[in-house]
Short mmCIF file of C-alpha atoms and ligand atoms in Angstrom, two decimals:
data_model
loop_
_atom_site.label_atom_id
_atom_site.label_comp_id
_atom_site.label_asym_id
_atom_site.label_seq_id
_atom_site.Cartn_x
_atom_site.Cartn_y
_atom_site.Cartn_z
CA MET A 1 0.00 0.00 0.00
CA THR A 2 1.26 3.48 -0.84
CA ASP A 3 2.38 5.43 2.24
CA LYS A 4 0.88 8.75 3.18
CA LEU A 5 2.87 11.96 3.47
CA ILE A 6 1.46 14.11 6.29
CA ILE A 7 1.42 17.83 5.51
CA PHE A 8 1.94 20.02 8.56
CA ASP A 9 1.44 23.66 7.62
CA THR A 10 3.12 26.29 9.76
CA THR A 11 2.23 29.41 7.74
CA LEU A 12 0.33 30.79 10.72
CA ARG A 13 3.24 30.20 13.11
CA ASP A 14 6.69 30.05 11.51
CA GLY A 15 5.34 31.89 8.44
CA GLU A 16 4.09 34.63 10.67
CA GLN A 17 7.63 35.10 11.94
CA SER A 18 8.53 36.71 8.60
CA PRO A 19 9.16 40.37 9.42
CA GLY A 20 5.92 42.32 9.23
CA ALA A 21 3.78 39.29 8.40
CA SER A 22 1.93 39.10 11.69
CA MET A 23 -1.78 38.52 11.16
CA THR A 24 -4.92 39.47 13.02
CA GLN A 25 -7.20 36.82 14.45
CA GLU A 26 -9.67 37.15 11.60
CA GLU A 27 -6.90 36.88 9.05
CA LYS A 28 -5.60 33.72 10.72
CA VAL A 29 -9.07 32.18 10.69
CA ARG A 30 -9.51 32.99 7.00
CA ILE A 31 -6.19 31.42 6.10
CA ALA A 32 -6.87 28.40 8.35
CA LEU A 33 -10.22 27.76 6.61
CA GLN A 34 -8.46 27.90 3.27
CA LEU A 35 -5.73 25.53 4.50
CA GLU A 36 -8.42 23.09 5.57
CA LYS A 37 -10.01 23.34 2.13
CA LEU A 38 -6.57 22.67 0.66
CA GLY A 39 -6.44 19.42 2.66
CA VAL A 40 -3.64 20.22 5.11
CA ASP A 41 -3.46 17.55 7.83
CA ILE A 42 -2.18 19.74 10.67
CA ILE A 43 -2.48 23.52 10.93
CA GLU A 44 0.02 25.05 13.35
CA ALA A 45 -2.03 28.11 14.24
CA GLY A 46 0.47 29.95 16.40
CA PHE A 47 2.43 30.03 19.61
CA ALA A 48 -0.18 30.39 22.39
CA ALA A 49 2.18 31.69 25.07
CA ALA A 50 3.62 34.41 22.79
CA SER A 51 0.81 36.88 23.50
CA PRO A 52 -2.87 36.97 24.52
CA GLY A 53 -3.62 37.83 20.87
CA ASP A 54 -1.92 34.69 19.62
CA PHE A 55 -3.72 32.61 22.25
CA LYS A 56 -7.10 33.95 21.11
CA ALA A 57 -6.25 33.46 17.45
CA ILE A 58 -5.37 29.77 18.03
CA GLU A 59 -8.54 29.31 20.08
CA ALA A 60 -10.60 30.91 17.29
CA VAL A 61 -8.97 28.69 14.64
CA ALA A 62 -9.52 25.63 16.84
CA GLY A 63 -13.21 26.54 17.11
CA LYS A 64 -13.71 26.86 13.34
CA ILE A 65 -11.68 24.02 11.87
CA GLU A 66 -13.47 20.69 11.52
CA ASN A 67 -11.22 18.21 9.78
CA SER A 68 -7.59 19.27 10.11
CA SER A 69 -5.78 19.02 13.46
CA VAL A 70 -5.05 22.38 15.06
CA CYS A 71 -1.71 22.74 16.77
CA SER A 72 0.01 25.24 19.05
CA LEU A 73 3.73 25.55 19.50
CA ALA A 74 5.06 25.57 23.09
CA ARG A 75 8.55 25.77 24.53
CA ALA A 76 9.36 22.98 26.99
CA VAL A 77 8.09 25.22 29.75
CA GLN A 78 5.03 24.43 31.88
CA ASN A 79 3.34 27.80 31.31
CA ASP A 80 3.74 27.56 27.52
CA ILE A 81 2.27 24.07 27.51
CA ASN A 82 -0.68 25.08 29.68
CA LYS A 83 -1.45 27.96 27.33
CA ALA A 84 -1.11 25.72 24.27
CA GLY A 85 -3.36 23.09 25.85
CA LEU A 86 -6.07 25.64 26.66
CA ALA A 87 -5.86 27.33 23.27
CA ILE A 88 -6.43 24.10 21.32
CA LYS A 89 -9.24 22.94 23.61
CA PRO A 90 -12.11 23.82 21.20
CA ALA A 91 -10.50 21.76 18.40
CA ASN A 92 -11.98 18.48 17.17
CA LYS A 93 -8.39 17.30 16.88
CA GLY A 94 -5.71 19.22 18.78
CA ARG A 95 -1.96 18.83 18.92
CA ILE A 96 0.72 20.36 21.14
CA HIS A 97 4.11 20.83 19.53
CA THR A 98 6.75 21.25 22.19
CA PHE A 99 10.42 21.92 21.54
CA ILE A 100 13.77 22.40 23.20
CA ALA A 101 17.19 22.98 21.66
CA THR A 102 19.61 20.04 21.66
CA SER A 103 22.75 21.45 20.00
CA PRO A 104 25.80 22.31 22.14
CA ILE A 105 25.76 25.91 20.86
CA HIS A 106 22.11 26.44 21.90
CA MET A 107 22.30 24.50 25.17
CA GLU A 108 25.42 26.32 26.38
CA ASN A 109 24.78 29.85 25.14
CA LYS A 110 21.01 30.23 24.94
CA LEU A 111 19.43 27.81 27.38
CA ARG A 112 22.43 27.65 29.79
CA MET A 113 21.38 24.10 30.55
CA SER A 114 23.40 20.89 30.62
CA PRO A 115 22.49 18.04 28.25
CA SER A 116 21.04 16.04 31.16
CA GLN A 117 18.84 18.98 32.17
CA VAL A 118 17.64 19.32 28.58
CA LEU A 119 16.86 15.60 28.44
CA GLU A 120 14.93 15.76 31.68
CA ARG A 121 12.99 18.86 30.59
CA ALA A 122 12.08 17.31 27.22
CA VAL A 123 10.46 14.35 28.98
CA GLU A 124 8.68 16.62 31.47
CA ALA A 125 7.35 18.74 28.62
CA VAL A 126 5.88 15.73 26.84
CA ASN A 127 4.26 14.60 30.10
CA TRP A 128 2.75 18.05 30.72
CA ALA A 129 1.42 18.17 27.17
CA LEU A 130 -0.14 14.71 27.47
CA GLU A 131 -2.41 16.10 30.16
CA TYR A 132 -4.15 18.12 27.42
CA THR A 133 -4.00 15.87 24.37
CA ASP A 134 -2.61 12.50 23.37
CA ASP A 135 -1.31 14.05 20.14
CA VAL A 136 2.07 15.42 21.21
CA GLU A 137 4.86 16.36 18.84
CA PHE A 138 8.41 16.87 20.07
CA SER A 139 11.06 18.91 18.21
CA ALA A 140 14.77 19.00 18.89
CA GLU A 141 15.53 22.56 17.92
CA ASP A 142 18.76 22.98 15.93
CA ALA A 143 18.88 19.21 15.36
CA VAL A 144 21.15 19.98 12.40
CA ARG A 145 23.99 20.98 14.75
CA SER A 146 23.15 18.46 17.49
CA GLU A 147 25.19 15.34 18.17
CA ILE A 148 23.57 12.17 16.92
CA PRO A 149 24.09 10.12 20.14
CA PHE A 150 22.43 12.89 22.19
CA LEU A 151 19.53 13.18 19.73
CA VAL A 152 19.05 9.40 19.93
CA GLU A 153 18.97 9.59 23.73
CA VAL A 154 16.46 12.47 23.77
CA PHE A 155 14.18 10.95 21.11
CA ASP A 156 14.22 7.57 22.84
CA ALA A 157 13.18 9.22 26.11
CA VAL A 158 10.38 11.36 24.64
CA ILE A 159 8.98 8.41 22.67
CA LYS A 160 8.89 6.40 25.91
CA ALA A 161 7.11 9.36 27.51
CA GLY A 162 4.41 9.26 24.81
CA ALA A 163 5.36 11.68 21.99
CA LYS A 164 3.71 10.51 18.76
CA THR A 165 5.61 12.67 16.26
CA ILE A 166 9.33 13.33 16.31
CA ASN A 167 10.35 16.42 14.39
CA VAL A 168 13.92 16.96 13.23
CA PRO A 169 14.46 20.62 12.34
CA ASP A 170 17.21 22.25 10.35
CA THR A 171 16.55 25.43 12.30
CA VAL A 172 19.31 27.46 10.67
CA GLY A 173 19.06 26.11 7.11
CA TYR A 174 22.59 24.69 7.20
CA SER A 175 22.26 21.20 5.81
CA ILE A 176 22.92 19.79 2.36
CA PRO A 177 20.34 17.33 0.99
CA PHE A 178 22.43 14.12 1.08
CA GLN A 179 23.57 14.92 4.65
CA TRP A 180 20.05 15.64 5.84
CA GLY A 181 18.74 12.40 4.40
CA GLU A 182 21.60 10.50 6.05
CA ARG A 183 20.84 12.15 9.41
CA ILE A 184 17.18 11.16 9.25
CA SER A 185 18.04 7.64 8.22
CA GLN A 186 20.59 7.27 11.06
CA LEU A 187 18.12 8.56 13.63
CA ILE A 188 15.38 6.22 12.45
CA SER A 189 17.72 3.24 12.57
CA LYS A 190 19.29 4.10 15.94
CA VAL A 191 16.29 5.24 18.00
CA PRO A 192 14.58 2.24 19.66
CA ASN A 193 10.93 1.80 18.65
CA SER A 194 11.33 4.39 15.92
CA ASN A 195 8.59 2.70 13.92
CA SER A 196 6.02 3.55 16.61
CA VAL A 197 6.17 7.28 15.77
CA VAL A 198 5.88 9.55 12.74
CA TRP A 199 9.20 11.10 11.72
CA SER A 200 8.95 14.69 10.63
CA THR A 201 11.25 17.31 9.18
CA HIS A 202 11.23 21.11 9.35
CA CYS A 203 13.78 22.84 7.15
CA HIS A 204 14.72 26.50 6.79
CA ASN A 205 15.83 28.01 3.52
CA ASP A 206 18.98 29.98 4.42
CA LEU A 207 21.00 28.25 1.69
CA GLY A 208 18.01 27.81 -0.60
CA MET A 209 17.78 24.08 0.16
CA ALA A 210 14.75 23.78 2.44
CA VAL A 211 12.66 21.90 -0.12
CA ALA A 212 15.56 19.71 -1.29
CA ASN A 213 16.48 18.85 2.31
CA SER A 214 12.86 18.06 3.20
CA LEU A 215 12.51 15.78 0.18
CA SER A 216 15.75 14.04 1.05
CA ALA A 217 14.34 13.45 4.54
CA VAL A 218 11.21 11.97 2.95
CA LEU A 219 13.31 9.62 0.82
CA ASN A 220 14.94 8.45 4.04
CA GLY A 221 11.80 7.75 6.04
CA ALA A 222 10.26 11.05 7.17
CA ARG A 223 6.48 10.90 6.73
CA GLN A 224 5.57 14.41 7.88
CA VAL A 225 6.88 17.59 6.31
CA GLU A 226 6.52 20.95 8.02
CA CYS A 227 6.13 23.66 5.43
CA THR A 228 4.47 26.97 4.62
CA ILE A 229 2.51 28.52 1.79
CA ASN A 230 4.82 30.50 -0.52
CA GLY A 231 7.77 29.36 1.66
CA LEU A 232 7.11 32.11 4.21
CA GLY A 233 8.96 31.86 7.49
CA GLU A 234 11.69 33.07 9.79
CA ARG A 235 14.60 34.72 7.86
CA ALA A 236 14.81 33.10 4.40
CA GLY A 237 11.68 31.10 5.13
CA ASN A 238 10.64 27.47 5.34
CA ALA A 239 10.17 24.72 2.78
CA SER A 240 7.33 25.74 0.51
CA LEU A 241 4.24 23.54 0.74
CA GLU A 242 3.42 23.85 -2.93
CA GLU A 243 6.89 22.73 -4.04
CA ILE A 244 6.94 19.77 -1.64
CA VAL A 245 3.47 18.59 -2.60
CA MET A 246 3.96 18.97 -6.35
CA SER A 247 7.40 17.31 -6.26
CA VAL A 248 5.98 14.28 -4.49
CA LYS A 249 2.98 14.16 -6.82
CA THR A 250 4.85 14.79 -10.07
CA ARG A 251 7.67 12.38 -9.17
CA LYS A 252 5.45 9.60 -7.82
CA ASP A 253 7.88 7.24 -9.57
CA ILE A 254 10.50 8.25 -6.99
CA PHE A 255 8.49 8.97 -3.83
CA ASP A 256 5.50 6.64 -4.20
CA LEU A 257 3.57 8.61 -1.58
CA VAL A 258 0.18 10.25 -1.48
CA SER A 259 -0.92 13.37 0.38
CA ASN A 260 -4.36 14.75 1.22
CA ILE A 261 -3.68 18.00 -0.61
CA LYS A 262 -6.25 19.03 -3.19
CA THR A 263 -3.72 20.61 -5.47
CA GLU A 264 -6.26 22.72 -7.39
CA PHE A 265 -6.51 24.94 -4.31
CA ILE A 266 -2.78 25.69 -4.21
CA VAL A 267 -2.83 28.91 -6.26
CA PRO A 268 -5.91 30.43 -4.56
CA THR A 269 -4.31 29.65 -1.17
CA SER A 270 -1.04 31.22 -2.24
CA LYS A 271 -2.88 34.35 -3.39
CA LEU A 272 -4.84 34.63 -0.16
CA VAL A 273 -1.66 34.34 1.92
CA SER A 274 0.14 36.96 -0.14
CA THR A 275 -2.85 39.33 0.02
CA ILE A 276 -3.05 39.05 3.80
CA THR A 277 0.66 39.12 4.62
CA GLY A 278 1.69 41.62 1.96
CA TYR A 279 4.41 39.21 0.82
CA ASN A 280 4.14 39.12 -2.96
CA VAL A 281 5.20 36.04 -4.82
CA GLN A 282 8.12 36.51 -7.20
CA PRO A 283 7.00 35.86 -10.82
CA ASN A 284 9.48 33.04 -11.36
CA LYS A 285 8.64 31.18 -8.15
CA ALA A 286 7.96 27.49 -8.83
CA ILE A 287 4.28 26.46 -8.98
CA VAL A 288 2.68 29.72 -7.78
CA GLY A 289 4.74 32.41 -9.57
CA ALA A 290 2.93 34.25 -12.36
CA ASN A 291 5.44 32.89 -14.91
CA ALA A 292 5.57 29.33 -13.59
CA PHE A 293 3.57 28.07 -16.60
CA ALA A 294 4.33 30.84 -19.12
CA HIS A 295 6.22 29.83 -22.25
CA GLU A 296 8.16 32.72 -23.72
CA SER A 297 10.48 31.24 -26.28
CA GLY A 298 9.02 30.56 -29.73
CA ILE A 299 10.49 27.07 -29.78
CA HIS A 300 8.83 26.26 -26.44
CA GLN A 301 5.50 27.75 -27.50
CA ASP A 302 5.57 25.74 -30.69
CA GLY A 303 6.40 22.57 -28.75
CA VAL A 304 3.62 23.08 -26.20
CA LEU A 305 1.07 23.77 -28.93
CA LYS A 306 2.02 20.57 -30.69
CA HIS A 307 2.26 18.42 -27.58
CA ARG A 308 1.91 19.96 -24.12
CA GLU A 309 4.27 17.53 -22.38
CA THR A 310 7.22 18.69 -24.53
CA TYR A 311 7.84 21.49 -22.05
CA GLU A 312 5.36 20.96 -19.22
CA ILE A 313 5.77 18.45 -16.41
CA MET A 314 2.61 19.59 -14.59
CA ARG A 315 -0.70 21.03 -15.74
CA ALA A 316 -1.35 24.62 -14.69
CA GLU A 317 -4.99 23.83 -13.95
CA ASP A 318 -3.96 21.03 -11.55
CA VAL A 319 -2.46 23.61 -9.16
CA GLY A 320 -5.30 26.08 -9.56
CA TRP A 321 -4.14 28.36 -12.36
CA GLY A 322 -7.12 29.40 -14.39
CA ALA A 323 -9.40 28.39 -11.55
CA ASN A 324 -10.12 32.07 -10.95
CA LYS A 325 -13.24 31.92 -13.07
CA ILE A 326 -15.43 34.98 -13.15
CA SER A 327 -17.48 34.51 -10.05
CA LEU A 328 -19.81 37.50 -9.99
CA GLY A 329 -20.75 40.58 -11.97
CA LYS A 330 -22.78 43.74 -11.94
CA LEU A 331 -26.10 41.92 -12.01
CA SER A 332 -25.32 39.53 -9.17
CA GLY A 333 -27.63 39.91 -6.20
CA ARG A 334 -27.07 39.90 -2.46
CA ASN A 335 -27.77 36.16 -2.18
CA ALA A 336 -25.29 35.24 -4.89
CA PHE A 337 -22.71 37.46 -3.19
CA LYS A 338 -23.43 35.86 0.19
CA SER A 339 -23.12 32.31 -1.11
CA ARG A 340 -19.86 33.18 -2.89
CA LEU A 341 -18.50 34.51 0.40
CA GLU A 342 -19.53 31.29 2.14
CA ALA A 343 -17.88 29.20 -0.56
CA LEU A 344 -14.69 31.21 0.01
CA GLY A 345 -14.84 30.49 3.75
CA ILE A 346 -15.68 34.11 4.61
CA ASN A 347 -18.41 34.44 7.20
CA LEU A 348 -19.54 37.95 8.02
CA ASP A 349 -21.03 37.94 11.48
CA SER A 350 -24.03 40.19 10.93
CA ASP A 351 -26.47 41.31 8.24
CA GLN A 352 -25.19 44.84 8.67
CA LEU A 353 -21.62 43.81 7.79
CA LEU A 354 -22.92 41.81 4.86
CA ASN A 355 -24.81 44.87 3.62
CA VAL A 356 -21.69 47.04 3.86
CA ALA A 357 -19.62 44.45 2.01
CA PHE A 358 -22.35 44.09 -0.64
CA GLU A 359 -22.40 47.87 -1.18
CA LYS A 360 -18.63 47.82 -1.71
CA PHE A 361 -19.00 44.91 -4.08
CA LYS A 362 -21.58 46.85 -6.12
CA GLU A 363 -19.26 49.87 -6.28
CA LEU A 364 -16.50 47.61 -7.57
CA ALA A 365 -18.81 45.93 -10.08
CA ASP A 366 -19.58 49.37 -11.50
CA LYS A 367 -15.91 49.92 -12.25
CA LYS A 368 -14.95 46.38 -13.20
CA THR A 369 -17.26 44.11 -15.18
CA GLU A 370 -15.80 40.76 -14.13
CA ILE A 371 -15.32 40.07 -10.44
CA PHE A 372 -13.01 37.18 -9.57
CA ASP A 373 -12.61 35.37 -6.25
CA GLU A 374 -9.34 37.24 -5.72
CA ASP A 375 -11.24 40.55 -6.02
CA ILE A 376 -13.65 39.39 -3.34
CA HIS A 377 -10.83 38.37 -1.00
CA ALA A 378 -9.17 41.76 -1.51
CA LEU A 379 -12.44 43.63 -1.00
CA ILE A 380 -13.05 41.81 2.29
CA SER A 381 -9.43 42.35 3.39
CA ASP A 382 -9.58 46.10 3.16
CA GLU A 383 -13.26 46.88 3.61
CA TYR A 384 -14.23 44.61 6.42
CA SER A 385 -12.75 43.70 9.74
CA SER A 386 -14.81 43.66 12.87
CA GLU A 387 -11.54 43.75 14.83
CA ILE A 388 -10.24 46.99 13.41
CA LYS A 389 -11.67 50.22 14.67
CA GLU A 390 -12.00 52.63 11.78
CA ASN A 391 -10.58 55.71 13.48
CA TYR A 392 -9.61 57.20 10.15
CA LYS A 393 -11.86 57.04 7.11
CA LEU A 394 -10.92 58.15 3.60
CA ILE A 395 -13.64 60.52 2.38
CA ASP A 396 -12.14 61.97 -0.76
CA LEU A 397 -9.00 62.04 -2.81
CA SER A 398 -8.17 64.17 -5.83
CA VAL A 399 -4.85 64.31 -7.60
CA GLU A 400 -3.20 66.44 -10.25
CA SER A 401 -0.17 65.56 -12.27
CA SER A 402 1.37 66.53 -15.58
CA ILE A 403 4.85 66.31 -17.10
CA ASN A 404 5.59 69.96 -16.29
CA LYS A 405 4.09 70.20 -12.81
CA SER A 406 4.91 68.53 -9.49
CA PRO A 407 2.36 65.91 -8.57
CA GLU A 408 -0.14 67.16 -6.02
CA SER A 409 -2.72 65.34 -3.93
CA THR A 410 -5.64 66.58 -1.83
CA VAL A 411 -7.03 64.21 0.75
CA VAL A 412 -10.13 64.44 2.95
CA ILE A 413 -10.17 62.20 6.02
CA ASN A 414 -12.80 61.80 8.68
CA PHE A 415 -11.24 61.41 12.11
CA GLU A 416 -13.70 60.72 14.93
CA GLY A 417 -16.55 62.52 13.18
CA VAL A 418 -14.52 65.54 12.02
CA GLU A 419 -13.52 65.96 8.39
CA LYS A 420 -10.08 67.39 7.63
CA LYS A 421 -8.62 68.31 4.28
CA GLU A 422 -4.94 68.76 3.31
CA THR A 423 -2.97 69.15 0.10
CA SER A 424 0.62 68.15 -0.48
CA LYS A 425 3.12 67.93 -3.30
CA GLY A 426 5.40 64.93 -3.68
CA SER A 427 7.86 63.20 -5.98
CA GLY A 428 4.94 61.21 -7.38
CA LEU A 429 1.21 60.92 -6.73
CA VAL A 430 1.59 58.19 -4.12
CA ASP A 431 4.24 60.20 -2.28
CA ALA A 432 2.07 63.34 -2.41
CA THR A 433 -0.96 61.36 -1.14
CA PHE A 434 0.91 59.83 1.80
CA LYS A 435 2.33 63.26 2.70
CA ALA A 436 -1.16 64.79 2.62
CA ILE A 437 -2.49 62.01 4.87
CA GLU A 438 0.38 62.53 7.30
CA LYS A 439 -0.29 66.29 7.36
CA ILE A 440 -3.74 65.41 8.73
CA VAL A 441 -2.97 62.53 11.08
CA ASN A 442 0.63 63.27 12.07
CA SER A 443 1.03 59.61 13.08
CA GLY A 444 4.80 59.59 13.55
CA SER A 445 4.99 56.14 12.00
CA GLU A 446 7.74 54.99 9.68
CA LEU A 447 6.94 53.61 6.23
CA LEU A 448 8.78 50.29 5.86
CA LEU A 449 7.22 48.92 2.71
CA PHE A 450 5.07 50.02 -0.19
CA SER A 451 4.18 47.42 -2.77
CA VAL A 452 1.68 47.23 -5.61
CA ASN A 453 0.42 44.10 -7.27
CA ASN A 454 -2.30 43.49 -9.82
CA ILE A 455 -4.93 41.13 -8.46
CA THR A 456 -6.10 39.72 -11.76
CA SER A 457 -4.97 40.42 -15.33
CA GLY A 458 -6.00 43.26 -17.65
CA THR A 459 -5.79 47.01 -17.32
CA ASP A 460 -9.11 47.14 -15.45
CA SER A 461 -7.65 44.84 -12.79
CA GLN A 462 -7.62 46.08 -9.23
CA GLY A 463 -4.26 47.17 -7.92
CA GLU A 464 -3.59 45.69 -4.53
CA VAL A 465 -1.34 47.78 -2.35
CA THR A 466 0.43 46.82 0.86
CA VAL A 467 1.76 49.50 3.17
CA ARG A 468 3.89 48.42 6.13
CA LEU A 469 4.15 50.94 8.94
CA ALA A 470 6.20 50.80 12.16
CA LYS A 471 5.57 52.70 15.33
CA ASN A 472 6.90 52.16 18.84
CA GLY A 473 8.22 48.70 17.97
CA ARG A 474 4.96 47.54 16.40
CA VAL A 475 4.82 46.67 12.73
CA VAL A 476 1.54 46.49 10.81
CA ASN A 477 0.55 45.74 7.23
CA GLY A 478 -2.26 47.74 5.68
CA GLN A 479 -4.02 46.54 2.54
CA GLY A 480 -6.00 48.50 0.01
CA SER A 481 -7.36 47.59 -3.38
CA ASP A 482 -8.99 49.61 -6.10
CA THR A 483 -9.01 49.86 -9.85
CA ASP A 484 -7.13 53.13 -9.30
CA ILE A 485 -3.77 52.48 -7.65
CA ILE A 486 -3.51 55.92 -6.04
CA THR A 487 -6.83 55.30 -4.28
CA ALA A 488 -5.66 51.76 -3.40
CA SER A 489 -2.48 53.27 -1.91
CA ALA A 490 -4.42 55.77 0.19
CA LYS A 491 -6.75 53.00 1.42
CA ALA A 492 -3.78 50.80 2.33
CA TYR A 493 -2.08 53.64 4.23
CA ILE A 494 -5.26 54.38 6.17
CA ASN A 495 -5.88 50.68 6.85
CA ALA A 496 -2.37 50.46 8.35
CA LEU A 497 -3.00 53.59 10.46
CA ASN A 498 -6.25 52.06 11.75
CA LYS A 499 -4.42 48.86 12.66
CA ILE A 500 -1.77 50.82 14.54
CA THR A 501 -4.38 52.78 16.47
CA SER A 502 -6.55 49.68 17.13
CA LYS A 503 -3.48 48.10 18.81
CA LEU A 504 -4.55 44.92 17.14
CA GLU A 505 -1.46 43.47 15.68
CA ARG A 506 0.49 41.42 18.10
CA ALA A 507 4.14 41.83 18.90
CA HIS A 508 6.47 39.65 16.83
CA PRO A 509 5.36 36.14 17.83
CA GLN A 510 8.64 35.00 19.33
CA VAL A 511 9.49 38.15 21.23
O1 LIG B 601 13.01 26.17 13.12
C1 LIG B 601 12.73 25.55 14.15
O2 LIG B 601 13.54 24.83 14.74
C2 LIG B 601 11.39 25.71 14.66
C3 LIG B 601 11.01 24.79 15.78
C4 LIG B 601 10.20 25.48 16.81
C5 LIG B 601 10.37 23.57 15.24
O3 LIG B 601 10.61 26.48 14.15
ZN1 LIG B 602 11.30 27.03 12.11
#
């Protein structure tokens, strides 16, 4: 019988550790629902002890998800494990993922613990976690630089204590594929009763080898891969889910494994994650990049037209390209809009919010004849969030620009019931608009990122803008979309200001 490869998605935990990618509770729930639709086996929803916000977000995800397991990370510390256990309580299936570092460099310099203390704590942590769930995963942080005999000793002890999944992380992205495979194979052969647990791998991408290392682990016996959508994650990121899944599927001759992933949802999931986090996907990224299935050279085009397999090893539609069929249009009614939202996993809590969203949808349909699912996701991202208090509201924006005149923007903003108007010049219209907004709000925040992306194709496509602002150590991402990119930019800036003032975004998860 063909073995199963378990997909453990950590977009909402390790992915969220990408600078500026922290998500609100609602955003986490939206992504989690999409991950469930994608068929992910385990959703690591966050690190419960990191902040009350992260705790609540995990609890909310646990309450919404029906089929996937919901997991919280926890250091091997009693308080972390208690928080993780409570946060996953509403889940149908809940997992605690506890970890402690096992490498000499981490034990001596970071933990200041001896190997025997680390061993003892690892076992204690598994026992504490078992009080909340029988699905306990143990990770040996920095396993890549840990000594094999010590890893064997620790894994043996935590398996005896009751851990069901043993995760071997390349925390610093240091390994080379053949070495990583060898390490996994040695551990599986040396650890007593290794066949009673699932072996897992978690690889970082510092040398660009996270996917290759993960696949090498799979070839050597790992049956769970920890990965993220679009390869998001700490520093250079984690192994990308889409690359792992499509490698295993496309090269079934080599891996002979199946996963639960419904690959046609890969691209929509990737787009949702990039919309919410503001991390755009590079065009030449495998599987989900805009050019991943584009054939530019005449020879290639000719080949594909004659026989697709000449230059294509996968079908674009199998990973969800082209799945963005027109979903709604100008004549669509409130019910059609509501059922499309439900199909996309978006549940607006009240009729009033639905009416507001429907109004916005109608406004968009007036400007843009074909409304795709991506448009709806973007509309909901910037127009609706029950968590964000709309302190600032964009009332009007007019701009003037010509080749011989400095660009100028006039903005009207409503702040707590009072309308204020300011005009500013700038090096371009976006610059002038942001300066005019700042003249009104005087927020004192620093602009860290401004990025524009087209949501769908065509010149009537909406531009989706991300603005990342920092203030007093907090970093927030604002999103705005509109068929006019200056308006989209103003909306994104104001959305970020509202997030900053709502004090919604949590501190960096591992602070
Ligand atoms: O990279 C790492 O080691 C981790 C662990 C917490 C699994 O993220
Ligand atoms: Zn990690």
